[in-house]
mmCIF file of C-alpha atoms in Angstrom:
data_model
loop_
_atom_site.group_PDB
_atom_site.id
_atom_site.type_symbol
_atom_site.label_atom_id
_atom_site.label_comp_id
_atom_site.label_asym_id
_atom_site.label_seq_id
_atom_site.Cartn_x
_atom_site.Cartn_y
_atom_site.Cartn_z
ATOM 1 C CA UNK W 1 -7.658 -23.087 -5.385
ATOM 2 C CA UNK W 2 -10.188 -24.461 -6.697
ATOM 3 C CA UNK W 3 -11.581 -25.652 -3.388
ATOM 4 C CA UNK W 4 -11.769 -22.080 -2.224
ATOM 5 C CA UNK W 5 -14.627 -21.987 -5.318
ATOM 6 C CA UNK W 6 -16.407 -24.960 -4.773
ATOM 7 C CA UNK W 7 -17.159 -23.395 -1.108
ATOM 8 C CA UNK W 8 -18.516 -20.425 -3.455
ATOM 9 C CA UNK W 9 -21.963 -20.741 -4.135
ATOM 10 C CA UNK W 10 -23.211 -22.562 -7.382
ATOM 11 C CA UNK W 11 -24.947 -19.724 -9.748
ATOM 12 C CA UNK W 12 -20.500 -17.428 -9.383
ATOM 13 C CA UNK W 13 -19.460 -20.084 -9.736
ATOM 14 C CA UNK W 14 -17.317 -20.161 -13.432
ATOM 15 C CA UNK W 15 -15.401 -23.293 -15.313
ATOM 16 C CA UNK W 16 -11.738 -22.779 -16.178
ATOM 17 C CA UNK W 17 -11.583 -18.824 -13.215
ATOM 18 C CA UNK W 18 -12.604 -17.172 -16.875
ATOM 19 C CA UNK W 19 -13.877 -13.909 -14.380
ATOM 20 C CA UNK W 20 -14.329 -15.663 -11.578
ATOM 21 C CA UNK W 21 -15.895 -12.763 -8.971
ATOM 22 C CA UNK W 22 -15.824 -12.908 -5.246
ATOM 23 C CA UNK W 23 -18.802 -11.706 -2.345
ATOM 24 C CA UNK W 24 -17.095 -8.550 -0.225
ATOM 25 C CA UNK W 25 -19.535 -6.538 2.027
ATOM 26 C CA UNK W 26 -18.373 -3.323 -0.780
ATOM 27 C CA UNK W 27 -20.980 -2.201 -3.113
ATOM 28 C CA UNK W 28 -19.700 -0.064 -6.016
ATOM 29 C CA UNK W 29 -17.460 -3.247 -7.861
ATOM 30 C CA UNK W 30 -16.263 -6.991 -7.061
ATOM 31 C CA UNK W 31 -12.927 -9.189 -7.006
ATOM 32 C CA UNK W 32 -12.337 -11.094 -9.685
ATOM 33 C CA UNK W 33 -10.100 -13.899 -10.460
ATOM 34 C CA UNK W 34 -9.656 -14.254 -14.165
ATOM 35 C CA UNK W 35 -6.591 -17.174 -15.934
ATOM 36 C CA UNK W 36 -5.200 -15.841 -19.069
ATOM 37 C CA UNK W 37 -3.197 -18.666 -20.897
ATOM 38 C CA UNK W 38 -0.502 -18.826 -18.397
ATOM 39 C CA UNK W 39 -1.296 -15.644 -16.276
ATOM 40 C CA UNK W 40 -4.130 -15.257 -12.910
ATOM 41 C CA UNK W 41 -5.079 -11.904 -12.191
ATOM 42 C CA UNK W 42 -7.284 -10.771 -9.727
ATOM 43 C CA UNK W 43 -8.104 -7.243 -10.137
ATOM 44 C CA UNK W 44 -11.182 -5.318 -8.218
ATOM 45 C CA UNK W 45 -13.696 -5.005 -11.474
ATOM 46 C CA UNK W 46 -14.170 -6.259 -15.280
ATOM 47 C CA UNK W 47 -12.131 -3.266 -15.865
ATOM 48 C CA UNK W 48 -8.928 -4.480 -14.521
ATOM 49 C CA UNK W 49 -8.940 -7.689 -16.151
ATOM 50 C CA UNK W 50 -9.552 -5.919 -19.183
ATOM 51 C CA UNK W 51 -7.197 -3.777 -18.731
ATOM 52 C CA UNK W 52 -4.436 -6.926 -17.077
ATOM 53 C CA UNK W 53 -4.908 -8.880 -20.481
ATOM 54 C CA UNK W 54 -4.175 -5.962 -22.647
ATOM 55 C CA UNK W 55 -1.081 -5.004 -21.100
ATOM 56 C CA UNK W 56 -0.031 -9.807 -21.415
ATOM 57 C CA UNK W 57 -1.356 -9.524 -24.958
ATOM 58 C CA UNK W 58 1.318 -6.031 -26.059
ATOM 59 C CA UNK W 59 -1.978 -4.817 -26.867
ATOM 60 C CA UNK W 60 -0.787 -2.112 -24.082
ATOM 61 C CA UNK W 61 1.999 -0.426 -21.529
ATOM 62 C CA UNK W 62 -0.204 -0.773 -18.869
ATOM 63 C CA UNK W 63 2.006 0.159 -15.409
ATOM 64 C CA UNK W 64 4.261 1.611 -17.707
ATOM 65 C CA UNK W 65 2.465 3.842 -18.489
ATOM 66 C CA UNK W 66 1.929 5.693 -15.827
ATOM 67 C CA UNK W 67 4.184 8.106 -14.431
ATOM 68 C CA UNK W 68 3.704 7.653 -10.784
ATOM 69 C CA UNK W 69 4.921 4.036 -11.310
ATOM 70 C CA UNK W 70 7.882 5.219 -12.809
ATOM 71 C CA UNK W 71 8.922 7.740 -11.691
ATOM 72 C CA UNK W 72 8.643 5.369 -8.158
ATOM 73 C CA UNK W 73 10.621 2.232 -10.349
ATOM 74 C CA UNK W 74 13.700 4.135 -10.401
ATOM 75 C CA UNK W 75 13.604 4.855 -7.158
ATOM 76 C CA UNK W 76 14.110 1.385 -5.573
ATOM 77 C CA UNK W 77 14.902 -1.227 -9.609
ATOM 78 C CA UNK W 78 17.873 -3.475 -7.587
ATOM 79 C CA UNK W 79 20.869 -4.813 -9.975
ATOM 80 C CA UNK W 80 18.414 -7.778 -10.574
ATOM 81 C CA UNK W 81 14.925 -7.444 -9.921
ATOM 82 C CA UNK W 82 13.371 -10.494 -8.270
ATOM 83 C CA UNK W 83 10.055 -9.092 -7.707
ATOM 84 C CA UNK W 84 7.856 -5.541 -7.183
ATOM 85 C CA UNK W 85 5.236 -4.248 -5.470
ATOM 86 C CA UNK W 86 3.669 -1.390 -6.113
ATOM 87 C CA UNK W 87 0.510 0.040 -3.818
ATOM 88 C CA UNK W 88 -1.199 2.988 -5.454
ATOM 89 C CA UNK W 89 -3.379 3.962 -1.899
ATOM 90 C CA UNK W 90 -4.443 6.956 -2.954
ATOM 91 C CA UNK W 91 -6.140 5.745 -5.336
ATOM 92 C CA UNK W 92 -7.164 2.298 -3.439
ATOM 93 C CA UNK W 93 -8.877 4.322 -0.465
ATOM 94 C CA UNK W 94 -10.682 6.680 -3.315
ATOM 95 C CA UNK W 95 -12.210 3.268 -4.686
ATOM 96 C CA UNK W 96 -13.025 1.690 -1.021
ATOM 97 C CA UNK W 97 -14.143 5.126 0.637
ATOM 98 C CA UNK W 98 -17.051 5.235 -2.583
ATOM 99 C CA UNK W 99 -17.261 1.295 -2.455
ATOM 100 C CA UNK W 100 -17.959 2.000 1.374
ATOM 101 C CA UNK W 101 -21.120 4.551 0.287
ATOM 102 C CA UNK W 102 -22.405 6.915 3.230
ATOM 103 C CA UNK W 103 -20.043 4.418 6.258
ATOM 104 C CA UNK W 104 -16.695 5.935 3.278
ATOM 105 C CA UNK W 105 -17.184 9.455 4.430
ATOM 106 C CA UNK W 106 -16.545 8.598 8.425
ATOM 107 C CA UNK W 107 -13.247 5.630 6.821
ATOM 108 C CA UNK W 108 -12.030 9.180 5.050
ATOM 109 C CA UNK W 109 -12.696 11.276 8.283
ATOM 110 C CA UNK W 110 -10.526 8.630 10.025
ATOM 111 C CA UNK W 111 -7.731 8.406 7.561
ATOM 112 C CA UNK W 112 -7.712 11.897 7.312
ATOM 113 C CA UNK W 113 -7.498 11.770 11.307
ATOM 114 C CA UNK W 114 -4.316 9.880 11.626
ATOM 115 C CA UNK W 115 -2.808 11.650 8.211
ATOM 116 C CA UNK W 116 -2.696 7.823 6.133
ATOM 117 C CA UNK W 117 -4.967 10.395 3.719
ATOM 118 C CA UNK W 118 -1.109 12.353 2.708
ATOM 119 C CA UNK W 119 0.620 8.525 1.211
ATOM 120 C CA UNK W 120 0.144 9.127 -2.494
ATOM 121 C CA UNK W 121 1.690 5.825 -3.374
ATOM 122 C CA UNK W 122 4.579 1.827 -1.908
ATOM 123 C CA UNK W 123 6.640 0.616 -4.337
ATOM 124 C CA UNK W 124 8.306 -2.249 -2.792
ATOM 125 C CA UNK W 125 11.634 -4.089 -4.644
ATOM 126 C CA UNK W 126 13.788 -7.261 -4.478
ATOM 127 C CA UNK W 127 16.599 -8.092 -5.704
ATOM 128 C CA UNK W 128 20.278 -8.782 -6.056
ATOM 129 C CA UNK W 129 23.037 -6.557 -5.348
ATOM 130 C CA UNK W 130 26.852 -7.467 -5.867
ATOM 131 C CA UNK W 131 25.855 -11.653 -5.157
ATOM 132 C CA UNK W 132 23.480 -9.917 -1.991
ATOM 133 C CA UNK W 133 19.874 -9.792 -1.949
ATOM 134 C CA UNK W 134 18.718 -6.374 -1.198
ATOM 135 C CA UNK W 135 15.115 -4.691 -0.658
ATOM 136 C CA UNK W 136 14.852 -1.204 -1.491
ATOM 137 C CA UNK W 137 11.307 0.889 -0.734
ATOM 138 C CA UNK W 138 10.076 4.229 -1.704
ATOM 139 C CA UNK W 139 6.984 6.548 -0.393
ATOM 140 C CA UNK W 140 5.712 8.649 -1.762
ATOM 141 C CA UNK W 141 3.773 10.838 0.744
ATOM 142 C CA UNK W 142 2.508 15.625 -1.000
ATOM 143 C CA UNK W 143 5.563 16.955 1.618
ATOM 144 C CA UNK W 144 3.942 16.460 5.458
ATOM 145 C CA UNK W 145 4.913 14.806 8.019
ATOM 146 C CA UNK W 146 1.417 14.790 10.018
ATOM 147 C CA UNK W 147 -0.508 11.772 11.596
ATOM 148 C CA UNK W 148 1.164 8.904 11.234
ATOM 149 C CA UNK W 149 3.684 10.596 9.668
ATOM 150 C CA UNK W 150 5.471 12.251 11.895
ATOM 151 C CA UNK W 151 6.887 9.000 12.426
ATOM 152 C CA UNK W 152 9.214 10.285 9.756
ATOM 153 C CA UNK W 153 10.193 13.536 10.803
ATOM 154 C CA UNK W 154 13.008 12.867 12.843
ATOM 155 C CA UNK W 155 16.654 14.030 11.047
ATOM 156 C CA UNK W 156 18.096 11.334 9.138
ATOM 157 C CA UNK W 157 20.148 9.460 9.846
ATOM 158 C CA UNK W 158 24.143 9.919 9.770
ATOM 159 C CA UNK W 159 27.244 7.072 9.385
ATOM 160 C CA UNK W 160 28.476 7.833 13.183
ATOM 161 C CA UNK W 161 25.082 7.147 14.673
ATOM 162 C CA UNK W 162 25.983 3.486 14.342
ATOM 163 C CA UNK W 163 29.283 4.278 16.049
ATOM 164 C CA UNK W 164 28.201 3.095 19.808
ATOM 165 C CA UNK W 165 27.167 -0.510 17.609
ATOM 166 C CA UNK W 166 29.433 -3.169 18.771
ATOM 167 C CA UNK W 167 31.276 -4.502 15.456
ATOM 168 C CA UNK W 168 30.176 -8.174 15.525
ATOM 169 C CA UNK W 169 26.290 -7.399 15.535
ATOM 170 C CA UNK W 170 23.905 -9.548 13.660
ATOM 171 C CA UNK W 171 21.049 -6.857 13.451
ATOM 172 C CA UNK W 172 20.450 -3.962 13.556
ATOM 173 C CA UNK W 173 17.034 -1.621 14.179
ATOM 174 C CA UNK W 174 18.027 2.789 13.990
ATOM 175 C CA UNK W 175 14.871 5.452 12.886
ATOM 176 C CA UNK W 176 15.315 8.867 13.980
ATOM 177 C CA UNK W 177 12.231 10.687 16.081
ATOM 178 C CA UNK W 178 10.990 14.547 17.053
ATOM 179 C CA UNK W 179 9.996 13.548 19.527
ATOM 180 C CA UNK W 180 8.183 17.624 19.713
ATOM 181 C CA UNK W 181 6.477 16.252 16.657
ATOM 182 C CA UNK W 182 5.465 13.347 17.682
ATOM 183 C CA UNK W 183 4.427 14.292 20.816
ATOM 184 C CA UNK W 184 2.179 17.442 19.321
ATOM 185 C CA UNK W 185 0.532 15.049 16.380
ATOM 186 C CA UNK W 186 -0.655 12.410 19.220
ATOM 187 C CA UNK W 187 -2.113 15.979 21.471
ATOM 188 C CA UNK W 188 -4.012 17.132 17.984
ATOM 189 C CA UNK W 189 -5.117 12.987 17.081
ATOM 190 C CA UNK W 190 -6.520 13.129 20.661
ATOM 191 C CA UNK W 191 -8.146 16.873 19.957
ATOM 192 C CA UNK W 192 -9.703 16.233 17.119
ATOM 193 C CA UNK W 193 -10.938 12.757 18.066
ATOM 194 C CA UNK W 194 -11.885 14.271 21.599
ATOM 195 C CA UNK W 195 -10.816 17.434 22.271
ATOM 196 C CA UNK W 196 -11.945 17.418 25.988
ATOM 197 C CA UNK W 197 -9.318 14.756 26.372
ATOM 198 C CA UNK W 198 -6.504 17.285 25.231
ATOM 199 C CA UNK W 199 -6.421 18.749 28.205
ATOM 200 C CA UNK W 200 -5.571 15.145 30.210
ATOM 201 C CA UNK W 201 -2.846 14.688 27.986
ATOM 202 C CA UNK W 202 -1.803 18.159 28.327
ATOM 203 C CA UNK W 203 -1.647 17.152 32.043
ATOM 204 C CA UNK W 204 -0.365 13.970 31.209
ATOM 205 C CA UNK W 205 2.698 15.614 29.972
ATOM 206 C CA UNK W 206 2.625 18.011 32.985
#
C-alpha cells in the first residue's frame, strides 16, 4: 500500500494515510483513503470518511439507520455471516452522473436505455449454514423488467425443472427466460439507439 502512495505526486502524499486523496478523472468529489485505528476507510468524498469514523467510534448507527440496508439484510443474512457487500447503486450513479458534468447526461441516458437505472441496490452475503458455505444475493429494483432486467422476467424455477439433470451432477446452472420479453426489449433498445436499425431487426427475426 505504501508503494502505491509513493507513486502519488509529492504534494499529495499524506503521512500515515491520514485522508490520503487519489486522483480520479471525475469532478465534484475525490477518492480518499484514511486509516483510523485498526481500520482502513476508502470513501468517495471527505464526508464519507467522517461518517465512517463516527460509526466506528460508536457516535452514529451508520448503515443500521438506513431502512433500505436493513430491509435488504433481512433477505440475505445467514446463520453465521462472514462477509457482507452493499451497493446503493441509485445513489452511486447519481453521484457519478453529477461528477461527470455534461458527460453525465450521456451516461444517464445510456443507463435508462438499457434499463439499468431501475436497479436501486444490491446486497450480497456469504456465511456458514449447517457447516456449509452459502451465498445469498438480493437486488432491489423499481419493479419494472425493462432493458437488462428483461433477463429476469422468466417464470420462477420449480424442482421439477431439474428432473432431467443427472443425480451425480457436480455443477448445475439453471435460469428461466421469457424469450418474447427479451426480444421485445432488444428491439426497443435498438430502436432507441438507431430507429432505422429496428426495421432490420424485424427482418432478421422474420
